[in-house]
Short mmCIF file of C-alpha atoms in Angstrom, two decimals:
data_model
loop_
_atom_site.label_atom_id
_atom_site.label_comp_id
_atom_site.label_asym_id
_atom_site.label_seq_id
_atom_site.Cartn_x
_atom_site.Cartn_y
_atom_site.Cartn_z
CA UNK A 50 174.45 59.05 116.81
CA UNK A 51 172.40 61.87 115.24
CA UNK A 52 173.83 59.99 111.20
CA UNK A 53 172.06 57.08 112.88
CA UNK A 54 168.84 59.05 113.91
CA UNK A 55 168.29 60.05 110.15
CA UNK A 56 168.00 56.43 109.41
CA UNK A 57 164.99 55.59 111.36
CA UNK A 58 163.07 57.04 108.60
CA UNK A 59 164.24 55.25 106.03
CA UNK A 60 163.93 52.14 108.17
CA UNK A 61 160.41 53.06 108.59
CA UNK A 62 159.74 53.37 104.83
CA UNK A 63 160.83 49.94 104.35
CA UNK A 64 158.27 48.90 106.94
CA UNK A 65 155.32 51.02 105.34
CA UNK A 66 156.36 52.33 102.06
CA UNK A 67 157.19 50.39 99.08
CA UNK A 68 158.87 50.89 95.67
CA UNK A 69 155.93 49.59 93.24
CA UNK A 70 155.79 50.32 89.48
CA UNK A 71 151.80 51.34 88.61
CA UNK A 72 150.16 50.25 85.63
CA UNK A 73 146.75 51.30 84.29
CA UNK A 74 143.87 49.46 84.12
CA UNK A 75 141.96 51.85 81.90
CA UNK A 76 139.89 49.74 79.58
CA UNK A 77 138.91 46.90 82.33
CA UNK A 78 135.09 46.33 82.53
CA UNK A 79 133.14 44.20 85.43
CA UNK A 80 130.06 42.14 85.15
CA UNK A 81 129.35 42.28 88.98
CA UNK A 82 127.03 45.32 89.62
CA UNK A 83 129.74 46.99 92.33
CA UNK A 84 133.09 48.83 92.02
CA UNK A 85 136.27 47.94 94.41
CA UNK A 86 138.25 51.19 95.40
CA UNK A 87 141.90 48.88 96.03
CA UNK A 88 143.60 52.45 96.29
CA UNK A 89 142.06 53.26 99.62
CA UNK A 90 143.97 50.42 100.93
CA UNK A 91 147.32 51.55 100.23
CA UNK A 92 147.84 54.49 102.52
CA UNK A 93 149.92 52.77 105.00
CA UNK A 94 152.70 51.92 101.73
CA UNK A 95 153.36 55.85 101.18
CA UNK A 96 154.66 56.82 104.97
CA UNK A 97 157.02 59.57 104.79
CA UNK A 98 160.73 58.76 105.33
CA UNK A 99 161.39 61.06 108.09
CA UNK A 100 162.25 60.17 111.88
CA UNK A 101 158.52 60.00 112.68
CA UNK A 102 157.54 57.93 109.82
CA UNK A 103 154.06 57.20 110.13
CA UNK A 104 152.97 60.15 112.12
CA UNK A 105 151.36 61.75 108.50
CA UNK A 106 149.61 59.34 106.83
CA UNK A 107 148.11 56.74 109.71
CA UNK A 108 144.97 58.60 109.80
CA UNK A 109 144.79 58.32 106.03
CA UNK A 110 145.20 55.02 105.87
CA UNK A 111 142.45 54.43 108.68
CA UNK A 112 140.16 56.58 106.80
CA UNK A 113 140.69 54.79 103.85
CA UNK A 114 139.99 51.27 105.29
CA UNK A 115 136.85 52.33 106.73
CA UNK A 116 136.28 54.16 103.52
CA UNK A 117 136.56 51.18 101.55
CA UNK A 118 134.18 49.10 104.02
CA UNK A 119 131.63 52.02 103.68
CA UNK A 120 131.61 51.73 99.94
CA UNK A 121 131.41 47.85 99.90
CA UNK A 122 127.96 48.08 101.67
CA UNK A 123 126.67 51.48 99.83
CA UNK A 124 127.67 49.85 96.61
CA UNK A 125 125.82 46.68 97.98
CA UNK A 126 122.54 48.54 98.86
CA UNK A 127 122.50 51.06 95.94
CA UNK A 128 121.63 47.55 93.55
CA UNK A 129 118.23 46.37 94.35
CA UNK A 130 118.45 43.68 92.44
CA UNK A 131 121.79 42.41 93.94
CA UNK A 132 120.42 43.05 97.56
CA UNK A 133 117.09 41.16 96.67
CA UNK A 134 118.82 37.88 95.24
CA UNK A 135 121.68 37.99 98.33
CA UNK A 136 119.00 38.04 100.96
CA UNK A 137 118.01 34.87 99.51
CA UNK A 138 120.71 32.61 98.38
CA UNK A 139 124.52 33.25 97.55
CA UNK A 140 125.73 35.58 94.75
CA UNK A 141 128.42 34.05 92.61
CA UNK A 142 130.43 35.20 90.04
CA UNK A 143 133.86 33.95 88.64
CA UNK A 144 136.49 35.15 86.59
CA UNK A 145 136.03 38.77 87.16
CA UNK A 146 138.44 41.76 87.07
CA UNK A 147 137.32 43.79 90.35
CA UNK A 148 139.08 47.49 91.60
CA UNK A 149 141.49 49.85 90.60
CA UNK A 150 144.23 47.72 89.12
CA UNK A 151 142.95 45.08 90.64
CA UNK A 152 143.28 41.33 90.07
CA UNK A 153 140.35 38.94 88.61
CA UNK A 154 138.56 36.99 91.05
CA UNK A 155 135.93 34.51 92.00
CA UNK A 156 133.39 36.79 94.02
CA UNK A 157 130.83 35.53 96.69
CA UNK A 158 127.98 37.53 98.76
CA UNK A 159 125.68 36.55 100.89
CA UNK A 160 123.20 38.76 103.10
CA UNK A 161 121.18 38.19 106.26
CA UNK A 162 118.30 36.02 105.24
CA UNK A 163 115.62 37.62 107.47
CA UNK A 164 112.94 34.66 106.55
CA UNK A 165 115.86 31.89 108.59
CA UNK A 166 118.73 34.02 109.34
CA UNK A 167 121.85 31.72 109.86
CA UNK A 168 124.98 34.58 110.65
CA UNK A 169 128.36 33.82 109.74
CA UNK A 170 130.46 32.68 112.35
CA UNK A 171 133.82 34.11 112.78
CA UNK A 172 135.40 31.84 115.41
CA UNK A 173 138.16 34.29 116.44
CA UNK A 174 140.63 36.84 115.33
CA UNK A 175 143.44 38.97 117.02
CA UNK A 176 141.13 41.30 118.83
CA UNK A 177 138.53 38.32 120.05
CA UNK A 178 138.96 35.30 121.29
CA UNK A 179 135.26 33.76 121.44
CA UNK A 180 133.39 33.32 118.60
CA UNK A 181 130.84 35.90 116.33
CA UNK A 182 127.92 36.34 114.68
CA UNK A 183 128.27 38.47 111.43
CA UNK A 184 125.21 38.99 109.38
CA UNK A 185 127.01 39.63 105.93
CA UNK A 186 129.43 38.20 103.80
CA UNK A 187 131.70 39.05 100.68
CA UNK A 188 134.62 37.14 99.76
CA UNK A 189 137.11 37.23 96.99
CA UNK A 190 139.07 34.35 95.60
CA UNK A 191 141.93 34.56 93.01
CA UNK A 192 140.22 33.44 90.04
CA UNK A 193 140.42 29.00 89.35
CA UNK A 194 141.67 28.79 92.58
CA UNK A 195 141.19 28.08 96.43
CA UNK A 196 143.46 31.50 97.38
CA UNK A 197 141.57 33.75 99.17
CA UNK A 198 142.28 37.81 99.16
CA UNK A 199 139.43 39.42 100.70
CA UNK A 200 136.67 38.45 103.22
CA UNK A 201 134.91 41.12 104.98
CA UNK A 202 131.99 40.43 107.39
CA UNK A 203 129.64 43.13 109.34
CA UNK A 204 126.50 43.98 110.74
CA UNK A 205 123.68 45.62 109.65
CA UNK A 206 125.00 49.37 111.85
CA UNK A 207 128.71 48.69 112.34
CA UNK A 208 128.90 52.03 114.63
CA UNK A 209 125.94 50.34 116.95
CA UNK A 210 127.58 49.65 120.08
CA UNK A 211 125.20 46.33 120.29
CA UNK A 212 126.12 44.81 117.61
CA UNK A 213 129.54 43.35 116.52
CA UNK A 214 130.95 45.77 113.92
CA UNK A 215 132.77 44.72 111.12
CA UNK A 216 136.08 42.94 109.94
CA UNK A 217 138.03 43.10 107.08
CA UNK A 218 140.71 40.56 105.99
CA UNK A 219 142.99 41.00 102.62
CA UNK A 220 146.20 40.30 101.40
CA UNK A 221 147.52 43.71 99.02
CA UNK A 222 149.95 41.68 96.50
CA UNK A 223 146.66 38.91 95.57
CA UNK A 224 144.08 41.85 95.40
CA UNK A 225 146.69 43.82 93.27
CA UNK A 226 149.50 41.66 91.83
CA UNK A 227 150.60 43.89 89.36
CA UNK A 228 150.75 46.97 92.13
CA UNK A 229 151.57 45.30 95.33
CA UNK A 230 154.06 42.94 96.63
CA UNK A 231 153.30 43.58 100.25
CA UNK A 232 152.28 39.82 101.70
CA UNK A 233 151.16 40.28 104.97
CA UNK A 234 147.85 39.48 105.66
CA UNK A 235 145.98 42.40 107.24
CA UNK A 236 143.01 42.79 109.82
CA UNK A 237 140.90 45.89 110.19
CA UNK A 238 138.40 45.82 112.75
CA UNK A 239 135.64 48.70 113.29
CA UNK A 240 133.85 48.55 116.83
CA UNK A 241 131.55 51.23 119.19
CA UNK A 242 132.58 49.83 122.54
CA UNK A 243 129.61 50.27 124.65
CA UNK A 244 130.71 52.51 127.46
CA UNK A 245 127.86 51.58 130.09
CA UNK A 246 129.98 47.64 130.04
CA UNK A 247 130.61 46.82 133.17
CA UNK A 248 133.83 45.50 132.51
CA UNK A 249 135.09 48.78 131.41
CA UNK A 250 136.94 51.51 133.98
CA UNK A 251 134.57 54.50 134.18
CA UNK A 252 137.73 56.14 135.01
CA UNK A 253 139.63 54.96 131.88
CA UNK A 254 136.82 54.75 129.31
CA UNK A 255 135.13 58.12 129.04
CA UNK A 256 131.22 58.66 127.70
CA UNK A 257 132.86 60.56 124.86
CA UNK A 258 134.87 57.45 123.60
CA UNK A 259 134.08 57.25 120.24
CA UNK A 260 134.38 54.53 117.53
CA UNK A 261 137.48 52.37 117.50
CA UNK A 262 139.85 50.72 114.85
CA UNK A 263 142.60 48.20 115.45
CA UNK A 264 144.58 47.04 112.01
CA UNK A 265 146.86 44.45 112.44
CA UNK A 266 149.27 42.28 110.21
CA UNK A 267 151.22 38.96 109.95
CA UNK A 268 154.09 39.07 107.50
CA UNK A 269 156.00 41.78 106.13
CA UNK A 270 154.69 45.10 103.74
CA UNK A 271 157.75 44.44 101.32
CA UNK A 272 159.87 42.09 99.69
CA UNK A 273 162.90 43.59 99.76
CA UNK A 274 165.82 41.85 102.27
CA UNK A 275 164.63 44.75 105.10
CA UNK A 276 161.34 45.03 104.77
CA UNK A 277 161.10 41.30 104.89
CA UNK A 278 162.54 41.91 108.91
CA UNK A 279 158.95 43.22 110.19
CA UNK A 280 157.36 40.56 111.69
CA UNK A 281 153.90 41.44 112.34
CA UNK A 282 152.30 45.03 113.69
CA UNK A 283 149.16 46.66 115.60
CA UNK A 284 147.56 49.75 114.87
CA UNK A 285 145.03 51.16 117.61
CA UNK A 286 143.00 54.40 116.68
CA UNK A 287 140.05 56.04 118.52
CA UNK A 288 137.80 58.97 117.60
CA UNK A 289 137.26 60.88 121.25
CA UNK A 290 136.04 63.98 122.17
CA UNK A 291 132.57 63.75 120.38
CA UNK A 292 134.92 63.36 116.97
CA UNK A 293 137.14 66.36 117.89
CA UNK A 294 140.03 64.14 118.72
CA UNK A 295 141.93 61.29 116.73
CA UNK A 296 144.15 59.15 119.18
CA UNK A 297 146.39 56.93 117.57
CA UNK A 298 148.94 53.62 119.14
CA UNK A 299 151.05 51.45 117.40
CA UNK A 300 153.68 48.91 118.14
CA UNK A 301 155.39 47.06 115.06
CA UNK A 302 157.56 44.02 115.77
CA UNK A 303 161.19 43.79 114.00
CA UNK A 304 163.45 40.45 113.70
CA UNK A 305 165.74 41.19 116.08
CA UNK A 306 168.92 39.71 113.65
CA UNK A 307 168.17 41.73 110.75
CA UNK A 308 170.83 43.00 108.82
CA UNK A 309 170.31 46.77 108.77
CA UNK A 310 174.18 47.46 108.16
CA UNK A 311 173.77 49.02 104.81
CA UNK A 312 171.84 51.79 106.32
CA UNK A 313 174.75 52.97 108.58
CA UNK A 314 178.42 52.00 109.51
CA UNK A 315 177.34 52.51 113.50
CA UNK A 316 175.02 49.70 112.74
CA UNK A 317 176.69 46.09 113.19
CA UNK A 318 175.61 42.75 110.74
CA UNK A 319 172.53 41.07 111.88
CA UNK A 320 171.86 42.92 114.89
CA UNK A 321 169.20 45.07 113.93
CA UNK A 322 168.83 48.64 114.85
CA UNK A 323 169.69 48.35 118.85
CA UNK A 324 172.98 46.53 118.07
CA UNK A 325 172.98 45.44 121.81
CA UNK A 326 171.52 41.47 121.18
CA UNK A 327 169.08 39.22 118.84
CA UNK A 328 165.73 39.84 120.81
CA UNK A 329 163.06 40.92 118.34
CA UNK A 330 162.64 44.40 118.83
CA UNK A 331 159.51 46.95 118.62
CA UNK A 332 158.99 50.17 117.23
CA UNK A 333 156.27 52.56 119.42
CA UNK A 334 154.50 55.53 118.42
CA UNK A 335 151.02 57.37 120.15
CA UNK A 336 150.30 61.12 119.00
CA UNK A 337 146.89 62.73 119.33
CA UNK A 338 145.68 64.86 116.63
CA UNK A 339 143.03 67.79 116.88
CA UNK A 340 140.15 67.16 114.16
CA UNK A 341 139.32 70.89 113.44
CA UNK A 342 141.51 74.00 112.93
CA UNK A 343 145.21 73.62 112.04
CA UNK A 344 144.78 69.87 112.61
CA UNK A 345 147.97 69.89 115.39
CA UNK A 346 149.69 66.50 116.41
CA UNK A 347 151.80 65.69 119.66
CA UNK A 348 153.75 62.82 119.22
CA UNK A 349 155.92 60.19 121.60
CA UNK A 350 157.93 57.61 120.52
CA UNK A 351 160.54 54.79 121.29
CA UNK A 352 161.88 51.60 119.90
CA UNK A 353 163.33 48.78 122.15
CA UNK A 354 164.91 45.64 122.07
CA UNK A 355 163.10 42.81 124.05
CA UNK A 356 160.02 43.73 124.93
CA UNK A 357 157.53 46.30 124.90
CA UNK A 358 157.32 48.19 127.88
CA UNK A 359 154.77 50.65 129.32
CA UNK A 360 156.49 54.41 130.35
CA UNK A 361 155.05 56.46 132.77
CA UNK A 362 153.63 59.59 131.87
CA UNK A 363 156.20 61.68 133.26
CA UNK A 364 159.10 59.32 131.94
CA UNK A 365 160.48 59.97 128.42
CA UNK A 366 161.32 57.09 125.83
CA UNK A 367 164.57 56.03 123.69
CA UNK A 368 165.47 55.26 120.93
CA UNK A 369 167.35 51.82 121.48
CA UNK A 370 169.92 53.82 123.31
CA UNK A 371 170.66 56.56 120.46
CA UNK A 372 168.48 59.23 122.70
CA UNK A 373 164.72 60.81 123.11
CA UNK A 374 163.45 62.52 119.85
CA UNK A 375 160.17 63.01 122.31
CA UNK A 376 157.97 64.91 121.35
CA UNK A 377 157.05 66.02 118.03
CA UNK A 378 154.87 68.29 116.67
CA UNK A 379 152.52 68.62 113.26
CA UNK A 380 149.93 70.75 111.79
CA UNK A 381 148.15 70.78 108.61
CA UNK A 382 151.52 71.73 106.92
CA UNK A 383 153.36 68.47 108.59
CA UNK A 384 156.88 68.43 110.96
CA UNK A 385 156.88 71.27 112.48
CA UNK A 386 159.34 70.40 115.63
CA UNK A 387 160.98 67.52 117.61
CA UNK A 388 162.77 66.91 120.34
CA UNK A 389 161.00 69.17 123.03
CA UNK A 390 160.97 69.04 126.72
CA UNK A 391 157.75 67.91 128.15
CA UNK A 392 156.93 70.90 129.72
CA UNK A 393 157.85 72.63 126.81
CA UNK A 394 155.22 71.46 124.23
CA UNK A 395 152.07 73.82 123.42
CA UNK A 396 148.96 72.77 124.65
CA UNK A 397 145.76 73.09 121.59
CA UNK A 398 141.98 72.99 122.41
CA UNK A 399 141.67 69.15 123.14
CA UNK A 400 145.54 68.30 123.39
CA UNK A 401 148.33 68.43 125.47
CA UNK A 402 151.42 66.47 126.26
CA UNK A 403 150.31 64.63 129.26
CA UNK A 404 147.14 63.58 127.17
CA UNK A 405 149.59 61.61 125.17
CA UNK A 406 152.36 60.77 127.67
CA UNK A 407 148.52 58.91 128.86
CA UNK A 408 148.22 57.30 125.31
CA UNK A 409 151.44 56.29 125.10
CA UNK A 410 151.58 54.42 128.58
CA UNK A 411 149.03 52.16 127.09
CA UNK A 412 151.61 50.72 125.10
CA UNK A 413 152.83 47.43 126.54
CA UNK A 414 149.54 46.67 128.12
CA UNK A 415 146.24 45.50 127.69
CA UNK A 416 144.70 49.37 127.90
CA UNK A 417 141.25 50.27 128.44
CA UNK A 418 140.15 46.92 127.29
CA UNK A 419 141.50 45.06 130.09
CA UNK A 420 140.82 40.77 129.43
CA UNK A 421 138.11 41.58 127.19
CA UNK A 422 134.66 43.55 127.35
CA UNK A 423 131.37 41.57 127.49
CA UNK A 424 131.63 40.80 123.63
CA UNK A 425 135.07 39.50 124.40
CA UNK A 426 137.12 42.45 122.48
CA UNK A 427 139.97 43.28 123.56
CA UNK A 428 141.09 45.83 121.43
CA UNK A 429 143.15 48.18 122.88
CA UNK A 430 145.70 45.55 123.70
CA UNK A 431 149.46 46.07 122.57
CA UNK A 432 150.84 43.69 124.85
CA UNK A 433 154.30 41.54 123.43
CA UNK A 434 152.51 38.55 123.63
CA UNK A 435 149.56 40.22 121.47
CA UNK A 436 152.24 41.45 118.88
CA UNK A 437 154.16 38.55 118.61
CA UNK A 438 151.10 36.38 118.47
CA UNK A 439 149.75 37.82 115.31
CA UNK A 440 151.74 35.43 113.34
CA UNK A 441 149.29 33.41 114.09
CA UNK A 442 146.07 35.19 114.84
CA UNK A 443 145.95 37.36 111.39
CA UNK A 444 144.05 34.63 109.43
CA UNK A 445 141.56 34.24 106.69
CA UNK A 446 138.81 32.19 107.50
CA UNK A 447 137.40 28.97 106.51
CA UNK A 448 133.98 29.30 104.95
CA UNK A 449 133.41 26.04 102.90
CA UNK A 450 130.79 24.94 105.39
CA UNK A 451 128.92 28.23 104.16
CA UNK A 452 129.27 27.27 100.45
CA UNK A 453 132.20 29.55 100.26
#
């Protein structure tokens, strides 16, 4: 089973990495007064194909969404001019090329009017059920038509743990048809949970809980006969230890009749990568990763067929039935060791293996977010039902009653 092992990597790739041809856009000019940085969004399409796939470049592609969302609003508030008239009515522009080899696009912006502030409502989404109030707005819309490829709505303070952070929608092949061909429709979500919240465990949520991220997708990252097998996916990060500590969760859903022969004779027709039935089945991963120093990872992982299911701490995980490749290791240099005992794996200044064992448990339930805080987010969840429901909860939303 080990020739089967090294396929999980490339299995992986087709879930996160894709093979694009670039071209240059060198040349392009805007007329609206703010640059796009596209390439910050395309971290999660350059995972590494080896049996821990998206250990190394997760936290890249987290930085980079939040990255972009920074510069949206810093480009926003470096124009004057721009800030003065979108305070006051809604910026329009059409027909214009936007980003780094980027498409052309209708643009819209709207900020808080502080004379009669009316927010934009964002009914729901896959981490919130009720409805909220966003301040901002920015939209883009494939030039002449009705398409949309990027809405992003925050707050004034998106790290303020009262208000409701921000959320970013976009589709990578409309902002980027010439780069992309990766459909899925992706959520990122930045919120400070408020750790005083009742509804919160004081012995699950810690006062050092930092900032958290959730990106999720509906629809595949390729186009390609396997990549077109991933159903939908969660990613859960959270900055703890006063920003010493990245913590990291992810389950990504997989057709469970996908035809992943080619990659291996040991793998039947149409049966996936378990080979036991047709369930959908679900990759897992949770490492924790120091911030300072040598930057060390400890990694656990699985992937199952029917469900997702929580494992205790002291329990290890499969693959399908192929064996453990629990835990692996990473420092600034990447892999540095898999496959070690539990009681085996080095402990670093704010990590150890039970820390993660912890992290990993989450997986399969609803987490430190329980049924929702007191703004109704439930972000830590990476229940089935929450996975498999994203085809369905990862949408763009309708903003024609907003002059959108």
């Amino acid at each position: 089973m080990k020739h089967v092992f090294k396929k999980i990597g490339l299995i992986l790739v087709i879930f996160f990495g894709l093979s694009i041809g670039f071209r240059s856009d060198r040349g392009r000019t805007s007329s609206f007064p703010i640059s796009l940085k596209f390439k910050l969004l395309q971290e999660p399409l350059h995972a590494t194909a080896d049996d821990w796939g998206f250990v190394r470049q997760s936290a890249t592609w987290a930085r980079g969404n939040s990255l972009f969302m920074d510069d949206i609003i810093a480009g926003i508030q470096a124009n004057q001019l721009l800030t003065a008239l979108a305070h006051t009515q809604i910026v329009s522009a059409t027909n214009i090329p936007m980003g780094d080899e980027g498409g052309v696009f209708d643009i819209k912006l709207r900020l808080k009017d502080n004379t009669s502030p009316a927010p934009f409502t964002v009914l729901s989404s896959s981490v919130f059920a009720s409805p909220k109030d966003f301040d901002n707005c920015f939209q883009l819309k494939v030039a002449g038509t009705n398409t949309i490829a990027l809405q992003f709505f925050w707050d004034n303070d998106p790290r303020d743990p009262n208000q409701d952070g921000a959320i970013l929608f976009y589709n990578l092949s409309l902002l980027a048809p010439n780069k992309w061909t990766a459909t899925a429709i992706i959520e990122s979500y930045v919120y400070s949970p408020d750790t005083t919240d009742p509804k919160y465990d004081p012995n699950i949520i810690l006062v050092d809980q930092g900032l958290v991220q959730t990106y999720s997708w509906a629809g595949p990252l390729g186009t390609d006969t396997l990549a077109q097998s991933v159903k939908s996916g969660r990613v859960i990060l959270e900055e703890m230890d006063g920003g010493a500590v990245f913590c990291f969760k992810t389950v990504v859903s997989v057709n469970g009749t996908a035809d992943f022969s080619s990659l291996s004779p040991l793998l039947p027709a149409n049966k996936a990568f378990c080979n036991t039935g047709n369930a959908d089945e679900y990759y897992k991963l949770a490492y924790s990763q120091e911030l300072t120093g040598n930057l060390e990872v400890i990694a656990k992982s699985g992937w199952e067929e029917g469900g997702v299911t929580s494992v205790a701490p002291a329990a290890d995980d499969q693959i399908c039935s192929y064996g453990s490749i629990n835990y692996g290791i990473f420092d600034v240099n990447g892999f540095v060791k898999d496959k070690i005992a539990l009681v085996s794996v080095p402990s670093y200044d704010h990590i150890n293996a039970t820390r993660v064992s912890k992290l990993y448990q989450r997986i399969g339930t609803t987490g430190k977010s329980g049924s929702g805080d007191l703004q109704g987010v439930k972000w830590d969840d990476l229940t089935q039902a929450t996975i498999q429901g994203l085809t369905s909860s990862v949408t763009f939303k309708d903003l024609s009653g907003y002059g959108f």
